[in-house]
Coordinates of N, CA and C in Angstrom, one line a residue:
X210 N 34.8 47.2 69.4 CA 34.9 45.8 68.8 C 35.5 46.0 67.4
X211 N 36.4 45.1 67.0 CA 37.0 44.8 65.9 C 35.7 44.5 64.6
X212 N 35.9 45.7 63.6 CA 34.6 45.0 62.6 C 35.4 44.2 61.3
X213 N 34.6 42.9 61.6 CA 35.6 41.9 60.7 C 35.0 41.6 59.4
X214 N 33.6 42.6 59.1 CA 33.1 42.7 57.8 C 34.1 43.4 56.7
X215 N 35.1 44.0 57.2 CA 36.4 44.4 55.9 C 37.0 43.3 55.7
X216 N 37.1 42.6 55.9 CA 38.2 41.4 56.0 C 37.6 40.3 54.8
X217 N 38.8 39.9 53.7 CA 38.6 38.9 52.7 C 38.1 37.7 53.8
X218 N 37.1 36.8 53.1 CA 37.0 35.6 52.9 C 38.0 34.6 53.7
X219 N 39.4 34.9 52.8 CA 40.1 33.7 53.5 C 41.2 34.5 54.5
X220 N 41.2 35.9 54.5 CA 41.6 36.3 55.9 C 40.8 35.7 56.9
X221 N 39.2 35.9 56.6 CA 38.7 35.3 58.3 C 38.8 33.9 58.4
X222 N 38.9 33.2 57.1 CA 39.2 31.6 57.7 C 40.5 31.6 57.8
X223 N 41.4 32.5 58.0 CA 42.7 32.1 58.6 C 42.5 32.3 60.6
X224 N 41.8 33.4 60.6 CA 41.6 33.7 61.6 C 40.8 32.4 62.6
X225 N 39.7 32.4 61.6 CA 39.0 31.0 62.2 C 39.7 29.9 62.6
X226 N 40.7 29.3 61.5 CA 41.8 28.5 62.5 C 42.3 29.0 63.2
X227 N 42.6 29.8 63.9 CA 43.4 30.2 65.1 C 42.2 30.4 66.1
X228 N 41.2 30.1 65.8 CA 40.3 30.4 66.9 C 39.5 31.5 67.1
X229 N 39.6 32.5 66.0 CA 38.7 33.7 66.5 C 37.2 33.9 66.1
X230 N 36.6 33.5 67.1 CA 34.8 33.6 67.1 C 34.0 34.3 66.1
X231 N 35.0 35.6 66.3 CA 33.8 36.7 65.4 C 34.3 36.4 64.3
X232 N 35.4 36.3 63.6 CA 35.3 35.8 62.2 C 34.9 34.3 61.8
X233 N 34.6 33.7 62.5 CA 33.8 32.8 62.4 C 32.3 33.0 62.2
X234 N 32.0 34.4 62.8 CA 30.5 34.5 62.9 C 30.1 35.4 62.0
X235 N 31.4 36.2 61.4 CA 31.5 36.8 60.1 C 31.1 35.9 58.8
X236 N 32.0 34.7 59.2 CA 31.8 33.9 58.1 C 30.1 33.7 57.6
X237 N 29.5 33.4 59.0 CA 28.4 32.9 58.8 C 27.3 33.7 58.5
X238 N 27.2 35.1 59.2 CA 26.6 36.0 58.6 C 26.7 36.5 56.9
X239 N 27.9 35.8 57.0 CA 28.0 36.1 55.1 C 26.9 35.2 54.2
X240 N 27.4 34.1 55.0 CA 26.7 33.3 53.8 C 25.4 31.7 54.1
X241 N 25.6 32.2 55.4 CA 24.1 31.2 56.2 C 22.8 31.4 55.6
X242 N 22.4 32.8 55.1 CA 20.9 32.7 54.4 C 21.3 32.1 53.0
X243 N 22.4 32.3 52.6 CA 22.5 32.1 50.7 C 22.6 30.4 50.4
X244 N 23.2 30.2 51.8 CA 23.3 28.6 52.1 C 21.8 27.9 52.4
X245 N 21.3 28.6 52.9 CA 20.1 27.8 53.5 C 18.8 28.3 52.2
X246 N 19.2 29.1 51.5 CA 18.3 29.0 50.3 C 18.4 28.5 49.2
X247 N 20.0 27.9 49.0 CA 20.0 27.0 48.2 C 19.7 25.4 48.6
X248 N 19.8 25.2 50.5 CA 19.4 24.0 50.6 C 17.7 23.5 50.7
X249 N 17.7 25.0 50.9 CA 15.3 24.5 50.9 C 15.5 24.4 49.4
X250 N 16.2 25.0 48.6 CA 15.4 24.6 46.7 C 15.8 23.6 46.2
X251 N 17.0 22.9 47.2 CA 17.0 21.5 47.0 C 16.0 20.4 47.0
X252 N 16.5 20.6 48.6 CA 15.4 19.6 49.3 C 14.3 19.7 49.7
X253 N 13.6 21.3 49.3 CA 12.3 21.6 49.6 C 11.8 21.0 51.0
X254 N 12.4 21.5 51.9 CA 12.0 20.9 53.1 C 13.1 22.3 54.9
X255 N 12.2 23.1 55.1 CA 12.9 24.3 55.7 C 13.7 23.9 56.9
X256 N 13.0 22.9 57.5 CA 13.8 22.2 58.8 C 15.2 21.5 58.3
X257 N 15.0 20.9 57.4 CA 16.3 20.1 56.6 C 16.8 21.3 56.5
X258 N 17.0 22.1 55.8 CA 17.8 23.5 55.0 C 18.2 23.7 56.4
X259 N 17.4 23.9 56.9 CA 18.5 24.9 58.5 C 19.2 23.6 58.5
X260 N 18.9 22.5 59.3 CA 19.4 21.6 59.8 C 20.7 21.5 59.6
X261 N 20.9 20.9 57.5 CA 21.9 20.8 56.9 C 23.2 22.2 57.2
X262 N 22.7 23.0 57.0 CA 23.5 25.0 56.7 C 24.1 24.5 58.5
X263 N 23.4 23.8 59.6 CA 23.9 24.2 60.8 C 24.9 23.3 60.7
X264 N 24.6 22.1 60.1 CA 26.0 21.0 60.6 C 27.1 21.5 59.7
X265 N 27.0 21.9 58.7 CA 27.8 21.8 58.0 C 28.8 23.6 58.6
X266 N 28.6 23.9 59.1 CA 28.9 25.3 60.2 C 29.8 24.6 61.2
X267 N 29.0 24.0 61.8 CA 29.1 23.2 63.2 C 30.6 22.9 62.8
X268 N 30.7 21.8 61.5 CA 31.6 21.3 61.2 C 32.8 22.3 60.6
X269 N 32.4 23.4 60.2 CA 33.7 24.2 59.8 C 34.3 24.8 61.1
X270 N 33.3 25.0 62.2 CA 34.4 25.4 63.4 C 35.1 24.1 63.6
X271 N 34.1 23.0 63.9 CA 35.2 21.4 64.4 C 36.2 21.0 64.2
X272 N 36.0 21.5 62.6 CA 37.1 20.9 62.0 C 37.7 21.8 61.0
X273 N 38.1 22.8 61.8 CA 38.7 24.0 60.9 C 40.4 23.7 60.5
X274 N 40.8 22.8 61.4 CA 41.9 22.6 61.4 C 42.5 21.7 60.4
X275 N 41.5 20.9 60.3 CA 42.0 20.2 58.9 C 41.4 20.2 57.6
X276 N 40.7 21.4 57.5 CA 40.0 21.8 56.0 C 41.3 22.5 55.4
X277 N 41.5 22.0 54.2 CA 42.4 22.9 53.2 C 41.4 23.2 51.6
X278 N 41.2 24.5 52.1 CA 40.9 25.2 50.7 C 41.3 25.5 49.8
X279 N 40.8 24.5 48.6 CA 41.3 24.3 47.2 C 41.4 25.2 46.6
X280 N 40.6 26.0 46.6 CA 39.8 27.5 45.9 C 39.6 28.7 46.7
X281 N 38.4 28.9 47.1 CA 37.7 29.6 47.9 C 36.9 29.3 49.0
X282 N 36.9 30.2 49.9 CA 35.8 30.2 50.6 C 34.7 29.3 50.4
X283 N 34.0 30.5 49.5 CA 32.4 30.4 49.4 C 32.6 28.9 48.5
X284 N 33.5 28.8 47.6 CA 33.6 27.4 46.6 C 33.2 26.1 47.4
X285 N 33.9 26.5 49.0 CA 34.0 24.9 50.1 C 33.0 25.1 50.5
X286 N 32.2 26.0 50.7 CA 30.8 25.9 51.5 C 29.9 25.5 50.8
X287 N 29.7 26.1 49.8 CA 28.8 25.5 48.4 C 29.5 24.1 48.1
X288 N 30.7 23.7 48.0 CA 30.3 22.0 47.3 C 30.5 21.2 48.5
X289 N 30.7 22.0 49.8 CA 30.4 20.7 51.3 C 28.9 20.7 51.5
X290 N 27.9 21.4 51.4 CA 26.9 21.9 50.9 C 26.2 21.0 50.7
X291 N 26.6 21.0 49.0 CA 26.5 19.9 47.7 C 25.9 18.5 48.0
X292 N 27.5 18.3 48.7 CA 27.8 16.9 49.0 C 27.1 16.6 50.0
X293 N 26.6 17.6 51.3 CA 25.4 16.8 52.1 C 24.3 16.6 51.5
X294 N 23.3 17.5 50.8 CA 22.5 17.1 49.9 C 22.1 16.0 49.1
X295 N 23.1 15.7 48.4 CA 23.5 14.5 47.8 C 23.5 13.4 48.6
X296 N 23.9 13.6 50.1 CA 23.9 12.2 51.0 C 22.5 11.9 51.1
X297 N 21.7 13.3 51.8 CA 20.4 13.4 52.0 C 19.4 12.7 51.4
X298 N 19.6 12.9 49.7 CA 18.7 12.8 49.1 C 18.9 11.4 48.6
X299 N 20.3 10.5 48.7 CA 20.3 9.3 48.4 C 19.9 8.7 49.2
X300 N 20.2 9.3 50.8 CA 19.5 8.5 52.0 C 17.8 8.3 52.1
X301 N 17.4 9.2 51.4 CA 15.3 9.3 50.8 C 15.3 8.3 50.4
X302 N 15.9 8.4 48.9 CA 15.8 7.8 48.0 C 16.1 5.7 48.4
X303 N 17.1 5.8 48.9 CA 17.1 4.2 49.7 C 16.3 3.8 50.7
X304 N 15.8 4.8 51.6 CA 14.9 4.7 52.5 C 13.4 4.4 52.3
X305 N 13.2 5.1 50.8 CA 12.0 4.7 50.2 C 12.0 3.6 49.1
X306 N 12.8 3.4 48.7 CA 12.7 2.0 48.4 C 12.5 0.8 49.1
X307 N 13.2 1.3 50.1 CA 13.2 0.0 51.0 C 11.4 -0.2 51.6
X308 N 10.8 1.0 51.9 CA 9.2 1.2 52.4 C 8.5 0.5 51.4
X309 N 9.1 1.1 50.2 CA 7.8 0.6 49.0 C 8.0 -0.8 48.7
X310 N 9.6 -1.5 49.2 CA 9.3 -3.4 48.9 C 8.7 -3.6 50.0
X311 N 8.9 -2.8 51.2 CA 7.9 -3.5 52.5 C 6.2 -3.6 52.3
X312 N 6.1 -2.4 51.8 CA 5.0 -2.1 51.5 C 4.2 -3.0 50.5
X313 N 4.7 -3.4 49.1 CA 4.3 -4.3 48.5 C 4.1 -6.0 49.3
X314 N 5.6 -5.8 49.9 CA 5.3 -7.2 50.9 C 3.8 -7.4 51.6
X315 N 3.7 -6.1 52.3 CA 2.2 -6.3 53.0 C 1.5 -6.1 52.2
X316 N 1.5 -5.7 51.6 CA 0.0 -5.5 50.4 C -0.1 -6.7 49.5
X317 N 0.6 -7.9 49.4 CA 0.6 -8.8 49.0 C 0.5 -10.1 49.8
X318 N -0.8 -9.9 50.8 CA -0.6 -10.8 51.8 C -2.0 -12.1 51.3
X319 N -1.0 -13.0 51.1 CA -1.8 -14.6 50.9 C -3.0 -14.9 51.6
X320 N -3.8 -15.2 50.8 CA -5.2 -15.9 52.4 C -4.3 -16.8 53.0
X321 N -5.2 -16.9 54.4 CA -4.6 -17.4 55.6 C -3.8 -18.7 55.4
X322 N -4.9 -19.5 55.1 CA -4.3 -21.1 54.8 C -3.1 -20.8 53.4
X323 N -3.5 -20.5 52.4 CA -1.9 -19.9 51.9 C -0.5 -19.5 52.6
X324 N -1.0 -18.5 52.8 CA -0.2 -18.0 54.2 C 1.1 -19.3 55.0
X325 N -0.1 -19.8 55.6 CA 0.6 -20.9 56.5 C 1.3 -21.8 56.0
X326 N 1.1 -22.1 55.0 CA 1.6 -23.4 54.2 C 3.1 -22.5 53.4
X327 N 3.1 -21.4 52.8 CA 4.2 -20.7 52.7 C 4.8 -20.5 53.9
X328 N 4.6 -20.0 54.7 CA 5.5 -20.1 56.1 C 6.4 -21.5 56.8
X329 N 4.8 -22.8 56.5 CA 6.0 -24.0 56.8 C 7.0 -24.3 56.0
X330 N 6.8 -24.2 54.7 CA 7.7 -24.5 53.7 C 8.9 -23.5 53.8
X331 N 8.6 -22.2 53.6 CA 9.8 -21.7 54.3 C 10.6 -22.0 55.5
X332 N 9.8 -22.0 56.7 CA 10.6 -22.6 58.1 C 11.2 -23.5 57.3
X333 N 10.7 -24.7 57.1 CA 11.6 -26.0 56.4 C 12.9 -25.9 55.4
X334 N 12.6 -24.9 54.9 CA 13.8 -24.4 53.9 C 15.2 -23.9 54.4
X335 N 14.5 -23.1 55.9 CA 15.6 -22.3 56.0 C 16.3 -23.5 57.3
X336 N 15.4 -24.3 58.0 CA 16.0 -25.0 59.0 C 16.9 -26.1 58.1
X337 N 16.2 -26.5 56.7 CA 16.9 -27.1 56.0 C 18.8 -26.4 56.0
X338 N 18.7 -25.3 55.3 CA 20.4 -24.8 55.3 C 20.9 -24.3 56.7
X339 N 19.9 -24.3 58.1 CA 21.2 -24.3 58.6 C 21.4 -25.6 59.2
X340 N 20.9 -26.7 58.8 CA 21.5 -28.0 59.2 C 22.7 -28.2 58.6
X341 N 22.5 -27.4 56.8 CA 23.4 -27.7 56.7 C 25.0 -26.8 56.8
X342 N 24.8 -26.0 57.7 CA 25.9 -25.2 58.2 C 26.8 -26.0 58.5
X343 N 28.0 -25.8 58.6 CA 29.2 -26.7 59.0 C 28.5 -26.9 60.5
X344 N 29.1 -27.8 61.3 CA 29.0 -28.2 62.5 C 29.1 -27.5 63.6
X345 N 30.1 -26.6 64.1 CA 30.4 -26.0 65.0 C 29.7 -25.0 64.2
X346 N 29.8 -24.0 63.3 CA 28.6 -22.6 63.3 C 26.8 -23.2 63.4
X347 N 26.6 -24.3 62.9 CA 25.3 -24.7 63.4 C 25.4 -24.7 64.7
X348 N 26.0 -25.3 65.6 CA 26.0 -25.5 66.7 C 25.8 -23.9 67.3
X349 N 26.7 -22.9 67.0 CA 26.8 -21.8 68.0 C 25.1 -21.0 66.8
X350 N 25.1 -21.4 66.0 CA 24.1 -20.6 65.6 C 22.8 -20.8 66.4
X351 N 23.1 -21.7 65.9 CA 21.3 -22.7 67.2 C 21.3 -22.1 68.6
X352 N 22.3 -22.3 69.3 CA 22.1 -21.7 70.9 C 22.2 -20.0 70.2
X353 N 22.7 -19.7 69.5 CA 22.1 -17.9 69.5 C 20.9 -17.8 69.2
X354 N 20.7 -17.9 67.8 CA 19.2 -18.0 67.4 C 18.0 -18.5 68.1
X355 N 18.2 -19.9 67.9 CA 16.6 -20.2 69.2 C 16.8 -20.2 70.3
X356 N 17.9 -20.6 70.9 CA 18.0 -21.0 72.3 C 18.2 -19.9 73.3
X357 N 18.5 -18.3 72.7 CA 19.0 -16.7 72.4 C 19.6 -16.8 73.8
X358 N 20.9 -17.5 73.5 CA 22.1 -17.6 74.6 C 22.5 -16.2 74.1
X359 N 23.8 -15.7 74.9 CA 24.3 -14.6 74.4 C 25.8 -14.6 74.0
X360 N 26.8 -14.1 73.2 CA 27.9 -14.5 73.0 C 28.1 -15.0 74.1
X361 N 28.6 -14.4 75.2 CA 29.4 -14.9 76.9 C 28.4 -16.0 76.8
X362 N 27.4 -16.4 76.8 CA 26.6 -17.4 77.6 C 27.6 -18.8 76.4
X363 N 27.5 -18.4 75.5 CA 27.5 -19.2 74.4 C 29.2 -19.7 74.4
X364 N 30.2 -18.8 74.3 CA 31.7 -18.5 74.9 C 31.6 -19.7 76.0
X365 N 31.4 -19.4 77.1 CA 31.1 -20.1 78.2 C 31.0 -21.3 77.7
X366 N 29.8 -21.8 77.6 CA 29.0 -23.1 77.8 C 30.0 -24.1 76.7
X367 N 30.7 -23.5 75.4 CA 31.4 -24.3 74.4 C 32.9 -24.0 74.6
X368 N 33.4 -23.1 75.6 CA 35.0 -22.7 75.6 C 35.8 -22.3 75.1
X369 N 34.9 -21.3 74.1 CA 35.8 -20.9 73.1 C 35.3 -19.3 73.2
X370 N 35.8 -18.2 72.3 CA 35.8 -17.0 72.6 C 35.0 -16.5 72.1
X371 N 34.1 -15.2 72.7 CA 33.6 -14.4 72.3 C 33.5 -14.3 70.5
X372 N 34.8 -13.5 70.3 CA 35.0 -13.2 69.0 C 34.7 -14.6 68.0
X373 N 35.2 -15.8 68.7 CA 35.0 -16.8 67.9 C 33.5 -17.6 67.7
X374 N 32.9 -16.9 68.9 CA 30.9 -17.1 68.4 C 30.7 -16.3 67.5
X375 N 31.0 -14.7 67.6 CA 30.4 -13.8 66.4 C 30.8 -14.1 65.5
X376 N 31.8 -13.9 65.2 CA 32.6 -14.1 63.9 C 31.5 -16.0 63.0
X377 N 31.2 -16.4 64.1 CA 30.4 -17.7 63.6 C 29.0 -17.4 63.3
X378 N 28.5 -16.5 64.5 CA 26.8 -16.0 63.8 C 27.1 -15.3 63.3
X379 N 28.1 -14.1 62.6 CA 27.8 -13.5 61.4 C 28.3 -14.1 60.4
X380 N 29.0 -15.4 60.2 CA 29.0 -15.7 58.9 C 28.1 -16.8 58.6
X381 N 26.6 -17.1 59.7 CA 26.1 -18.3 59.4 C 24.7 -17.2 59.0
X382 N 25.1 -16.1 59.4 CA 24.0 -15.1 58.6 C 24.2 -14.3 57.5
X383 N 25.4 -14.5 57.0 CA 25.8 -13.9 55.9 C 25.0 -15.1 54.6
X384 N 25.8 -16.7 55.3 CA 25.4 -18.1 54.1 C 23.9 -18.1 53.9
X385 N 22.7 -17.7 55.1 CA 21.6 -17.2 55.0 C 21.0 -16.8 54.6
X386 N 21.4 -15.6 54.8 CA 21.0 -14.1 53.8 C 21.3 -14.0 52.4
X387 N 22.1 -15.0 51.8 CA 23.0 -15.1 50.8 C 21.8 -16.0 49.8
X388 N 21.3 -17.0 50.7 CA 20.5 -18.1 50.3 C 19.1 -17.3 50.2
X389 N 18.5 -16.4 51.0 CA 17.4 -16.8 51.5 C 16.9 -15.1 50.7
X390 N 17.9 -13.9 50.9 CA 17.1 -12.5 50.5 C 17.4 -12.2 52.2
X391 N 17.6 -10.7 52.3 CA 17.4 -10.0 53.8 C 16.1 -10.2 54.0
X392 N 15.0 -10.0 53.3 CA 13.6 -9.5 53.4 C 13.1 -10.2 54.1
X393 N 12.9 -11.7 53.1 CA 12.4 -12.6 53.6 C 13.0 -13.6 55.0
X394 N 14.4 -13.4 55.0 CA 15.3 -14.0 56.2 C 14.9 -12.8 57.7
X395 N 14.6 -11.7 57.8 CA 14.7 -11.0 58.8 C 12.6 -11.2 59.2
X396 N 12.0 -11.6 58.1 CA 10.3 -11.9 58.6 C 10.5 -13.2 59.1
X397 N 11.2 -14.2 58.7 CA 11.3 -15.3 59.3 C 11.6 -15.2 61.1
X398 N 13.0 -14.4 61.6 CA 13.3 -14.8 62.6 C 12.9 -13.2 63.2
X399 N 11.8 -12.3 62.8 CA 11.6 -11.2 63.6 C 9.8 -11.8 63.9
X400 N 9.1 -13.0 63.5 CA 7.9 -13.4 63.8 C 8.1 -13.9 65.1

């Protein structure tokens, strides 16, 4: 067997675009522990660190063909690396924001009779704006929303197209959501 441990860096990633396995598995034996120990001191979390070190592998065979290295080697592995990290930890970080408004939502729950009376007044609020939707997006909104036609049902029954219902429930949920907050508009129609 050919030993591909003499071989520069970007000799085996030349090789690697042409396809050859073992310098590809050269590559990895090079630098899969140094990768995966800089992604656990990231993200302090060992499943993630492999996880991350494998896609980002995965992806240098996938897509060996259209990586052009700016620098070096080890430079692309370390800032593709980087850059998942960085998705990772923004993806936490939004993910838990979003828990901790939910979470305040439910930890802030009204006595009952409070409760209720915030809920009608809301229902009334929001049936309020979509009456006042233009005419035809009220209309297709209503048979989606309560009546839970389906585009085709809804296409069908009014004679007009597909694309021209959605295009109408997503913009009578955009003037919605616009009015109302996601938060509060998705507790409304997920009760």
């Amino acid at each position: 067997m050919h030993n591909y441990s003499k071989y520069s860096d970007e000799a085996l990633f030349k090789m690697v675009i042409d396809g050859t396995q073992h310098a590809y598995t050269e590559i990895y034996k090079r630098y899969s522990n140094l990768l995966h120990s800089h992604a656990f001191f990231k993200l302090q979390d060992r499943e993630e660190a492999k996880d991350v070190v494998q896609e980002l592998f995965v992806n240098l065979w996938d897509k060996r063909h259209l990586i052009q290295l700016e620098s070096n080697l080890s430079g692309y592995l370390y800032r593709t690396l980087r850059n998942k990290i960085l998705n990772i930890i923004a993806h936490k970080k939004v993910q838990a924001a979003h828990e901790a408004s939910l979470q305040l939502f439910l930890d802030s729950k009204p006595v009952p009779t409070d409760y209720q009376t915030r809920d009608k007044q809301l229902t009334l609020l929001i049936e309020s704006e979509i009456q006042s939707l233009p005419k035809k997006m009220k209309e297709i909104f209503i048979l989606s929303r309560k009546d839970h036609l389906s585009h085709k049902e809804i296409s069908e029954k009014l004679n007009i197209s597909e694309k021209t219902v959605k295009n109408q429930v997503n913009n009578a949920l955009k003037i919605l959501r616009s009015k109302f907050g996601l938060l509060i508009f998705l507790i409304y129609y997920l009760k």
